[in-house]
Coordinates of C-alpha atoms in Angstrom, one line a residue:
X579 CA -14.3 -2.5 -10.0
X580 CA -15.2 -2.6 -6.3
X581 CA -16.8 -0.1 -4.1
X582 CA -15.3 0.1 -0.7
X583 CA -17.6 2.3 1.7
X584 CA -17.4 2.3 5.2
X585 CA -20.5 4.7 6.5
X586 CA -21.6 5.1 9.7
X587 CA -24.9 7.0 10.6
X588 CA -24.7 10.4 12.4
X589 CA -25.5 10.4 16.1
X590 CA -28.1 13.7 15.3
X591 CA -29.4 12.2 12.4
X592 CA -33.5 11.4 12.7
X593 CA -34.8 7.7 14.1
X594 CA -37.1 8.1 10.9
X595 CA -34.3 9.1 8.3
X596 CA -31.8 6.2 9.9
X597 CA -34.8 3.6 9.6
X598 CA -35.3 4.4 6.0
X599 CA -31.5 3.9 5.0
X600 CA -31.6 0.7 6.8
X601 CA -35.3 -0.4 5.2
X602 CA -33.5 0.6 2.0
X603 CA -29.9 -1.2 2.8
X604 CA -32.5 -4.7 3.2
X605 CA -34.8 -4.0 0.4
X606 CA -31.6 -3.8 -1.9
X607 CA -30.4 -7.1 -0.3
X608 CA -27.4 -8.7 -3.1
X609 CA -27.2 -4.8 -4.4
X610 CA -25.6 -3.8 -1.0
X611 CA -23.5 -6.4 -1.0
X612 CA -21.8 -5.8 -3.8
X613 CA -20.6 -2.3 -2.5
X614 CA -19.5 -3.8 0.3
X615 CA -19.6 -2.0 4.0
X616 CA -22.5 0.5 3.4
X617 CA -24.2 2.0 0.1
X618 CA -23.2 5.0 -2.2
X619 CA -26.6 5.8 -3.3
X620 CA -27.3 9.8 -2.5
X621 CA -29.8 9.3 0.5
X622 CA -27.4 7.0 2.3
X623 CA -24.7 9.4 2.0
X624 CA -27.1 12.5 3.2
X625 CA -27.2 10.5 6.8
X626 CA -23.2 10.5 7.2
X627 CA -22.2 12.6 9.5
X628 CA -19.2 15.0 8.2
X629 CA -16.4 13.7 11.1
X630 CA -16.9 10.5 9.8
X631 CA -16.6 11.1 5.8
X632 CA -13.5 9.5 5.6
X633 CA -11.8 6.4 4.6
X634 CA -8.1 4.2 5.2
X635 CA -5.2 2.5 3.1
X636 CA -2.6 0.3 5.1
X637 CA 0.4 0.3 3.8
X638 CA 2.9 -2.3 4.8
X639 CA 6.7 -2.1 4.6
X640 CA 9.5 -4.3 3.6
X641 CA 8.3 -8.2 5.4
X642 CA 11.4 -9.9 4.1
X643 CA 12.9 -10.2 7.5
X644 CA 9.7 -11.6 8.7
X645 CA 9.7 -14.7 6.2
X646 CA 13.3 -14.9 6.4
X647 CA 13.0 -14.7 10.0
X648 CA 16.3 -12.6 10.3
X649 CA 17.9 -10.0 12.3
X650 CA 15.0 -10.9 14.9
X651 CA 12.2 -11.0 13.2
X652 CA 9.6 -13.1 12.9
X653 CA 6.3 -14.7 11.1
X654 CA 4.5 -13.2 13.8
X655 CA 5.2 -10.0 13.8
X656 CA 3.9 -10.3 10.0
X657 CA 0.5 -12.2 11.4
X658 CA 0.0 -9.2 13.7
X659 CA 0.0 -6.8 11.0
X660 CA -2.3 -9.1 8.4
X661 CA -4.5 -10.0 11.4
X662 CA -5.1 -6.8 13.2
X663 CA -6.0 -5.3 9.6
X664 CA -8.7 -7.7 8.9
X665 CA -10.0 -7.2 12.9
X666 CA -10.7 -3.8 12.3
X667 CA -11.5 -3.2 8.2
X668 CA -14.6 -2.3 9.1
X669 CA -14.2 -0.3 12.4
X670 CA -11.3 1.7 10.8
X671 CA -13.1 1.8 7.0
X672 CA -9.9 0.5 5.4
X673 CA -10.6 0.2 1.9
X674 CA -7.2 -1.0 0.2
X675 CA -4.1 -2.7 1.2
X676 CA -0.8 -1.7 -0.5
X677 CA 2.7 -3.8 -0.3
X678 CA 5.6 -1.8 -1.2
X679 CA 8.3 -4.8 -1.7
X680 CA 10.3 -7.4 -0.7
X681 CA 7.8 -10.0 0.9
X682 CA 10.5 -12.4 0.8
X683 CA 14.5 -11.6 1.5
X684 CA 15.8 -14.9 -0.4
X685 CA 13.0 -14.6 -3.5
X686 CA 13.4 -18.2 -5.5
X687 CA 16.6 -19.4 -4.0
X688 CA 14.1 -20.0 -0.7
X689 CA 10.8 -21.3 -2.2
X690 CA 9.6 -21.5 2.1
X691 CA 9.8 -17.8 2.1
X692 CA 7.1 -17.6 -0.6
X693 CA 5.0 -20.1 1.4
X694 CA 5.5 -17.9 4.2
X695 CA 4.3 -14.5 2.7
X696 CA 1.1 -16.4 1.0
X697 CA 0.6 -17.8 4.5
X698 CA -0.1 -14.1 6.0
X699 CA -1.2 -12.3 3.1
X700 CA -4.1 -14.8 1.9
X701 CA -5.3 -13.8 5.6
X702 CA -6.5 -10.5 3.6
X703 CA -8.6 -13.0 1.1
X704 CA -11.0 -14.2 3.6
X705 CA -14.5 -13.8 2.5
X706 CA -16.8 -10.6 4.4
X707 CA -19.8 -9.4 4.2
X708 CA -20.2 -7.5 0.8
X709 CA -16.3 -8.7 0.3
X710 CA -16.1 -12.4 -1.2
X711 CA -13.0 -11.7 -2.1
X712 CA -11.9 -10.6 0.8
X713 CA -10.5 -6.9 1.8
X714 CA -8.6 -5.9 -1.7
X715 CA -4.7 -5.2 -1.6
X716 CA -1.6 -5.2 -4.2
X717 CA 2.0 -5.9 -4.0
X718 CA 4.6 -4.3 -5.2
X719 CA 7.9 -6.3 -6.5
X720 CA 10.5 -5.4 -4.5
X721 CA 14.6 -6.1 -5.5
X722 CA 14.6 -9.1 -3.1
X723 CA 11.5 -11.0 -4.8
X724 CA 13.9 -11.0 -8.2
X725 CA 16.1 -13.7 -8.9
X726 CA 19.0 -12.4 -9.1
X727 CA 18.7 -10.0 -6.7
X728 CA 17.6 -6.7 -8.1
X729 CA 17.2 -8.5 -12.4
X730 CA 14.1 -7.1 -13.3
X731 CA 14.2 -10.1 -16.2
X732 CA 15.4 -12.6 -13.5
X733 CA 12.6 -15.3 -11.9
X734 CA 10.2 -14.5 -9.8
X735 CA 8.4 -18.2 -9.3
X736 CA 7.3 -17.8 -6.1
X737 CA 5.8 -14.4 -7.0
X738 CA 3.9 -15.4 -9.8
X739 CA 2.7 -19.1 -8.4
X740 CA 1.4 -16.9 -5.4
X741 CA 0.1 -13.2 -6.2
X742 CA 0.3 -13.8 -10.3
X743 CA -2.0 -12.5 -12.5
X744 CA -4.1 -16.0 -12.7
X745 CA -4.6 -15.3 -9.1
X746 CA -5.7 -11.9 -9.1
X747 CA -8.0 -12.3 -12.4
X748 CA -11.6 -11.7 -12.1
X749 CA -11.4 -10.2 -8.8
X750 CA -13.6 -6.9 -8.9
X751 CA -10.7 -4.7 -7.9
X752 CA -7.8 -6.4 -10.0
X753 CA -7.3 -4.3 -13.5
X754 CA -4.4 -6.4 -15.1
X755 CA -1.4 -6.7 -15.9
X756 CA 1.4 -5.3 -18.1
X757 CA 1.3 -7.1 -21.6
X758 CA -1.2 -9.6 -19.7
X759 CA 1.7 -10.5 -17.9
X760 CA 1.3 -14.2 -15.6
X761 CA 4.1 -13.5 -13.6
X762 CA 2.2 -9.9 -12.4
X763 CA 5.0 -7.3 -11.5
X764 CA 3.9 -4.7 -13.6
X765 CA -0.3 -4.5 -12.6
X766 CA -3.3 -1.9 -11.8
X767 CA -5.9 -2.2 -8.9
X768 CA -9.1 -0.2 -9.0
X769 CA -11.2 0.6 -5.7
X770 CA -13.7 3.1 -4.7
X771 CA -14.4 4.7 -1.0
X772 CA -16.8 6.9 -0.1
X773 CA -17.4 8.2 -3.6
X774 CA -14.1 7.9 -4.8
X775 CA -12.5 6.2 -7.3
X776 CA -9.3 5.1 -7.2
X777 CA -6.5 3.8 -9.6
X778 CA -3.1 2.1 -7.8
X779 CA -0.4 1.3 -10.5
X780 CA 2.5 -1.1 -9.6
X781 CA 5.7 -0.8 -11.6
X782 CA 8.2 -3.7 -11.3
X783 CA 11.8 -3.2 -9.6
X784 CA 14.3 -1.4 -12.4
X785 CA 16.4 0.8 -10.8
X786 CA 19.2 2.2 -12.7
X787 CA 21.6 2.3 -9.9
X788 CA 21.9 -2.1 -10.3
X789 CA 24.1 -1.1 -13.6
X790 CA 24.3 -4.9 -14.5
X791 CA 20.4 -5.7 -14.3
X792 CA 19.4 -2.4 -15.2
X793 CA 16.7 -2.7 -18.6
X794 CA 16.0 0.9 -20.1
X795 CA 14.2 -0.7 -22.7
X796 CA 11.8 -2.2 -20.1
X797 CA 11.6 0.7 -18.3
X798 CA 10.0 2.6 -21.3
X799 CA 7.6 -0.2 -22.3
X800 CA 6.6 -0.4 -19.2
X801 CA 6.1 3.1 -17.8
X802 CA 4.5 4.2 -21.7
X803 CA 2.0 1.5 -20.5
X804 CA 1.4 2.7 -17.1
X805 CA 0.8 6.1 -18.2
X806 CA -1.2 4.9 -21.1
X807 CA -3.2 3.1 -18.5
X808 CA -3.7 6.3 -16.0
X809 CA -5.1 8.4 -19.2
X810 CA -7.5 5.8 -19.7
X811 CA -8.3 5.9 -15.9
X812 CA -8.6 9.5 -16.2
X813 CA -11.6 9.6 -13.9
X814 CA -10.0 7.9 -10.8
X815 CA -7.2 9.9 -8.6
X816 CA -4.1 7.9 -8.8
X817 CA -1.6 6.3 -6.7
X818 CA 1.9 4.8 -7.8
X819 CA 3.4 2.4 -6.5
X820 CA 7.0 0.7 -6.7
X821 CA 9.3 -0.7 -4.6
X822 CA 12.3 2.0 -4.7
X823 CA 11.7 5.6 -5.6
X824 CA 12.9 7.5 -2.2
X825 CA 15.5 7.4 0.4
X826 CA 15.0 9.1 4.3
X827 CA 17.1 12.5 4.5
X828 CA 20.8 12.0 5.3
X829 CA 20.0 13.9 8.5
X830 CA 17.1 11.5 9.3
X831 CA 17.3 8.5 12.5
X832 CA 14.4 7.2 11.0
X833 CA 16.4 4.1 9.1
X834 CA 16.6 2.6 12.7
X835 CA 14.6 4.3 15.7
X836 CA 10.9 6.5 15.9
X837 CA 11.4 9.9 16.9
X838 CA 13.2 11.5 14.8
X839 CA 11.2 14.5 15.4
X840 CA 9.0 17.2 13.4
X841 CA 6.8 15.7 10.2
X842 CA 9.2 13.4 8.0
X843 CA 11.9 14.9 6.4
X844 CA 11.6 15.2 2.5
X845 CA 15.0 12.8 1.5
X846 CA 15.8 12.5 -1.7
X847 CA 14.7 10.6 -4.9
X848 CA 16.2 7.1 -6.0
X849 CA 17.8 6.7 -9.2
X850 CA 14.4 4.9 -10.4
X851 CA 12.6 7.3 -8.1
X852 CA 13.4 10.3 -10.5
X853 CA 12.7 8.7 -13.1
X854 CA 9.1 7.3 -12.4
X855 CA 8.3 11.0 -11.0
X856 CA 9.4 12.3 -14.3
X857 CA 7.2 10.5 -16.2
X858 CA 4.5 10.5 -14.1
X859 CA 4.2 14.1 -13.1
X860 CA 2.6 14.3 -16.4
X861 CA -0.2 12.3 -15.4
X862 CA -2.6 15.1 -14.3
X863 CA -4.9 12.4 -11.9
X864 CA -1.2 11.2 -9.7
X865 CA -1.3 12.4 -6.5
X866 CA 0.6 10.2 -5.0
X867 CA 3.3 7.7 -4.8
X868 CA 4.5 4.8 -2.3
X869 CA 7.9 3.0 -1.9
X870 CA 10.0 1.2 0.3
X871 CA 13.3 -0.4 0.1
X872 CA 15.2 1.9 1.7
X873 CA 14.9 1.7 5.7
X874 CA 12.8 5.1 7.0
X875 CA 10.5 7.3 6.6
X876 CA 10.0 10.2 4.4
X877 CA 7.4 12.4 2.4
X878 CA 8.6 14.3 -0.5
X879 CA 6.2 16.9 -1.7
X880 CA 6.6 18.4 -5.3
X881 CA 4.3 20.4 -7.2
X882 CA 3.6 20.1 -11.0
X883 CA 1.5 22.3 -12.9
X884 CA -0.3 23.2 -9.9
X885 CA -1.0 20.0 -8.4
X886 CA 0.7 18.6 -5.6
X887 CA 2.2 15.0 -5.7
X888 CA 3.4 13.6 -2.4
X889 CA 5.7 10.9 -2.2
X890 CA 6.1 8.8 1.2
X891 CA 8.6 6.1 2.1
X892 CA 7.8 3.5 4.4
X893 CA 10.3 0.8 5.6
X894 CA 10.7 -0.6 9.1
X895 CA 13.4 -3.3 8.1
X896 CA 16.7 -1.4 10.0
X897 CA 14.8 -0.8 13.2
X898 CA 16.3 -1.3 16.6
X899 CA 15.6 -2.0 19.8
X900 CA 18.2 -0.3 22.9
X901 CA 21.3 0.0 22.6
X902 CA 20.6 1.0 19.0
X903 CA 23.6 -0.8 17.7
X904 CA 23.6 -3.6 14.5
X905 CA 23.2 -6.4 17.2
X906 CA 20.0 -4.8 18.2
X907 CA 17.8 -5.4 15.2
X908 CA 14.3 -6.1 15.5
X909 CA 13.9 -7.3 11.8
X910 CA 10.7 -4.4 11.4
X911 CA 9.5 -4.9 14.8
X912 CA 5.8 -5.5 13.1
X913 CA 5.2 -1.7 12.6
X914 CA 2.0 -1.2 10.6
X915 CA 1.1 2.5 8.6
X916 CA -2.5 3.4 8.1
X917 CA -3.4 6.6 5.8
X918 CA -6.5 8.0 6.5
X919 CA -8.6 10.4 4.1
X920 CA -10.5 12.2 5.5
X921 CA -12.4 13.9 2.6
X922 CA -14.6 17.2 4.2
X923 CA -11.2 18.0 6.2
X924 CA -9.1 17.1 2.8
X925 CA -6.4 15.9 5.0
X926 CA -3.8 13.3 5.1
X927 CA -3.3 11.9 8.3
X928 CA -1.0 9.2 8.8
X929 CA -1.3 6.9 11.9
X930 CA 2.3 4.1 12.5
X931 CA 2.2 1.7 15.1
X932 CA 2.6 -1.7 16.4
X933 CA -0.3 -4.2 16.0
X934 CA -0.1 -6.7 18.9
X935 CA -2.3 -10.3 19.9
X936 CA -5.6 -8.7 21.6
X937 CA -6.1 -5.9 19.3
X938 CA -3.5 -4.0 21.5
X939 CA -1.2 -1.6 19.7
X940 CA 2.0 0.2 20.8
X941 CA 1.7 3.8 18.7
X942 CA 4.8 5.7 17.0
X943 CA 3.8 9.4 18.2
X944 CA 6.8 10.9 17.4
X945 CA 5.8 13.8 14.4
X946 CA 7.4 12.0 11.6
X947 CA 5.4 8.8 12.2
X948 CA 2.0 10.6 13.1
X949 CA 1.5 13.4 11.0
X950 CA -1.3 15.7 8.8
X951 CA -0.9 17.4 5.6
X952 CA -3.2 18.8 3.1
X953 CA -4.9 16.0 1.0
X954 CA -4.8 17.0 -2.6
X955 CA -3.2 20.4 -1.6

């Protein structure tokens, strides 16, 4: 288990109570660095001011035009995203990193695509202060990172070699896997922000709508052990995570251009969609869920014996530049999500936009791209 707190000291705060938290940070010396970008000890968290009690996740969408390099894009598009995330983890208090799927477009039959997502995710591994692991993040398996295509039994080599569970194991934030698992599809991350605790569950690709690949005995071993997992997490708010689970509204533009309009349309489940919130709703510490797959955005929100579960898509893969037509694809165009808590508000805000060299960025204002809801509400 990591802690993952970004503080920052309140402009009104006294000289004489902000030199104590600092005398205290040094006197505590490896202590602090262990939880990483600040302290949660009770005086440190009485100098925070209340704008700045919050905390970010990134979540990045389908890469697998970006290590395939296809329909326009590019490895560096990728590097922009990895790179502008590790340039500001500390300014923007991100905490986790989530991958919803499909690093790679080819999985196995194109070991270099592999080589190419390891390339720009290790970038998330390197060592910072309080972090010698680096910032902590999970990947989801998406149907593209199976081989064949979509076989939740089928290879995933390059997977396991690269983000397997001998790779994770004995990081502070990994949990493990399903059934101890090398190749890693099925996993659990834990992190903590701010004085939160946190529980991310990935759930391999196994969507009943690939008829021939489709395991329903897999898909109850696997999600009895995910929800046997949550109970025993019972303390820590959870987040699910797998690659499909919702599609953007038929109505939505969102599959290929920003701007759709008002805050994201709900769309509709996936056939494995339904069937992970079914299960899951029952898990009274989910709050959320995360998917891709499907090119858009959307946010689905469902209530369950009074809580409120919120389900957000977020894929960039169809995007287009003008004219808007097939031949204008721009492979994801490098668009980045961030999704900030901001925990005395309880709100949701969620930030897209496109990381550039120079720590420039071109923003997605449109309401279905920038947007607040209610946090656990």
């Amino acid at each position: 288990m990591i802690n993952n707190l970004f503080l920052s000291t309140s402009l009104k705060a006294k000289k004489v109570v902000v030199a104590a938290a600092i005398l205290s940070c040094t006197l505590l010396g490896v202590n602090l660095l262990r939880f990483g970008y600040g302290s949660n000890h009770a005086n440190a968290n009485a100098v925070v001011a209340a704008e700045d009690r919050y905390f970010q996740i990134a979540v990045l969408g389908d890469t697998q035009y970006y290590t395939a390099e296809r329909h326009n894009g590019t490895m560096e598009m990728f590097y922009n995203q990895i790179d502008w995330i590790t340039a500001n983890a500390e300014k923007e208090k991100i905490a986790y990193v989530v991958h919803v799927g499909d690093l790679t477009d080819h999985g196995d039959n194109k070991p270099i695509e592999w080589e190419r997502a390891k390339d720009a995710m290790y970038r998330l591994e390197k060592p910072r202060p309080g972090l010698p692991h680096g910032i902590p993040y999970g990947i989801a398996v998406g149907n593209h990172d199976l081989n064949p295509n979509g076989n939740p039994n089928g290879t995933r080599i390059g997977y396991a070699k690269y983000f397997g569970r001998k790779h994770f194991l004995g990081r502070p934030y990994y949990g493990d896997s399903y059934q101890n698992d090398e190749s890693n599809d099925s996993h659990f991350d834990l992190f903590e922000a701010n004085g939160e605790k946190f529980i991310v569950l990935y759930l391999v690709f196994n969507d009943p709508a690939r008829k021939e690949f489709y395991d329903v005995a897999l898909e109850e071993k696997v999600y009895n052990w995910g929800a046997d997992v949550l109970a025993k997490n019972a303390d820590r708010k959870a987040i699910v995570v797998s690659h499909s689970m919702l599609k953007p509204d038929s109505s939505s533009t969102s599959n290929y251009v920003a701007g759709d309009g008002a805050k994201p349309k709900p769309g509709a489940f996936t056939k494995q969609g339904k069937r992970i919130y079914e299960k899951f709703k029952h898990s009274p510490n989910v709050f959320m869920m995360l998917c891709g797959h499907v090119s858009g955005e959307a946010l689905k929100e469902l209530s369950f014996e009074g809580r409120k579960i919120k389900v957000l898509l977020t894929d960039y893969q169809g995007r287009r530049n003008p004219n808007y037509t097939d031949k204008d694809r721009n492979g994801g165009n490098g668009i980045l999500r961030l999704m900030k808590f901001s925990q005395d508000k309880q709100m949701l805000s969620v930030r897209t936009f496109i990381p550039k060299p120079n720590n420039q960025v071109i923003e997605e204002n449109d309401d279905d791209s920038n947007f607040s809801v209610p946090l656990y509400k």
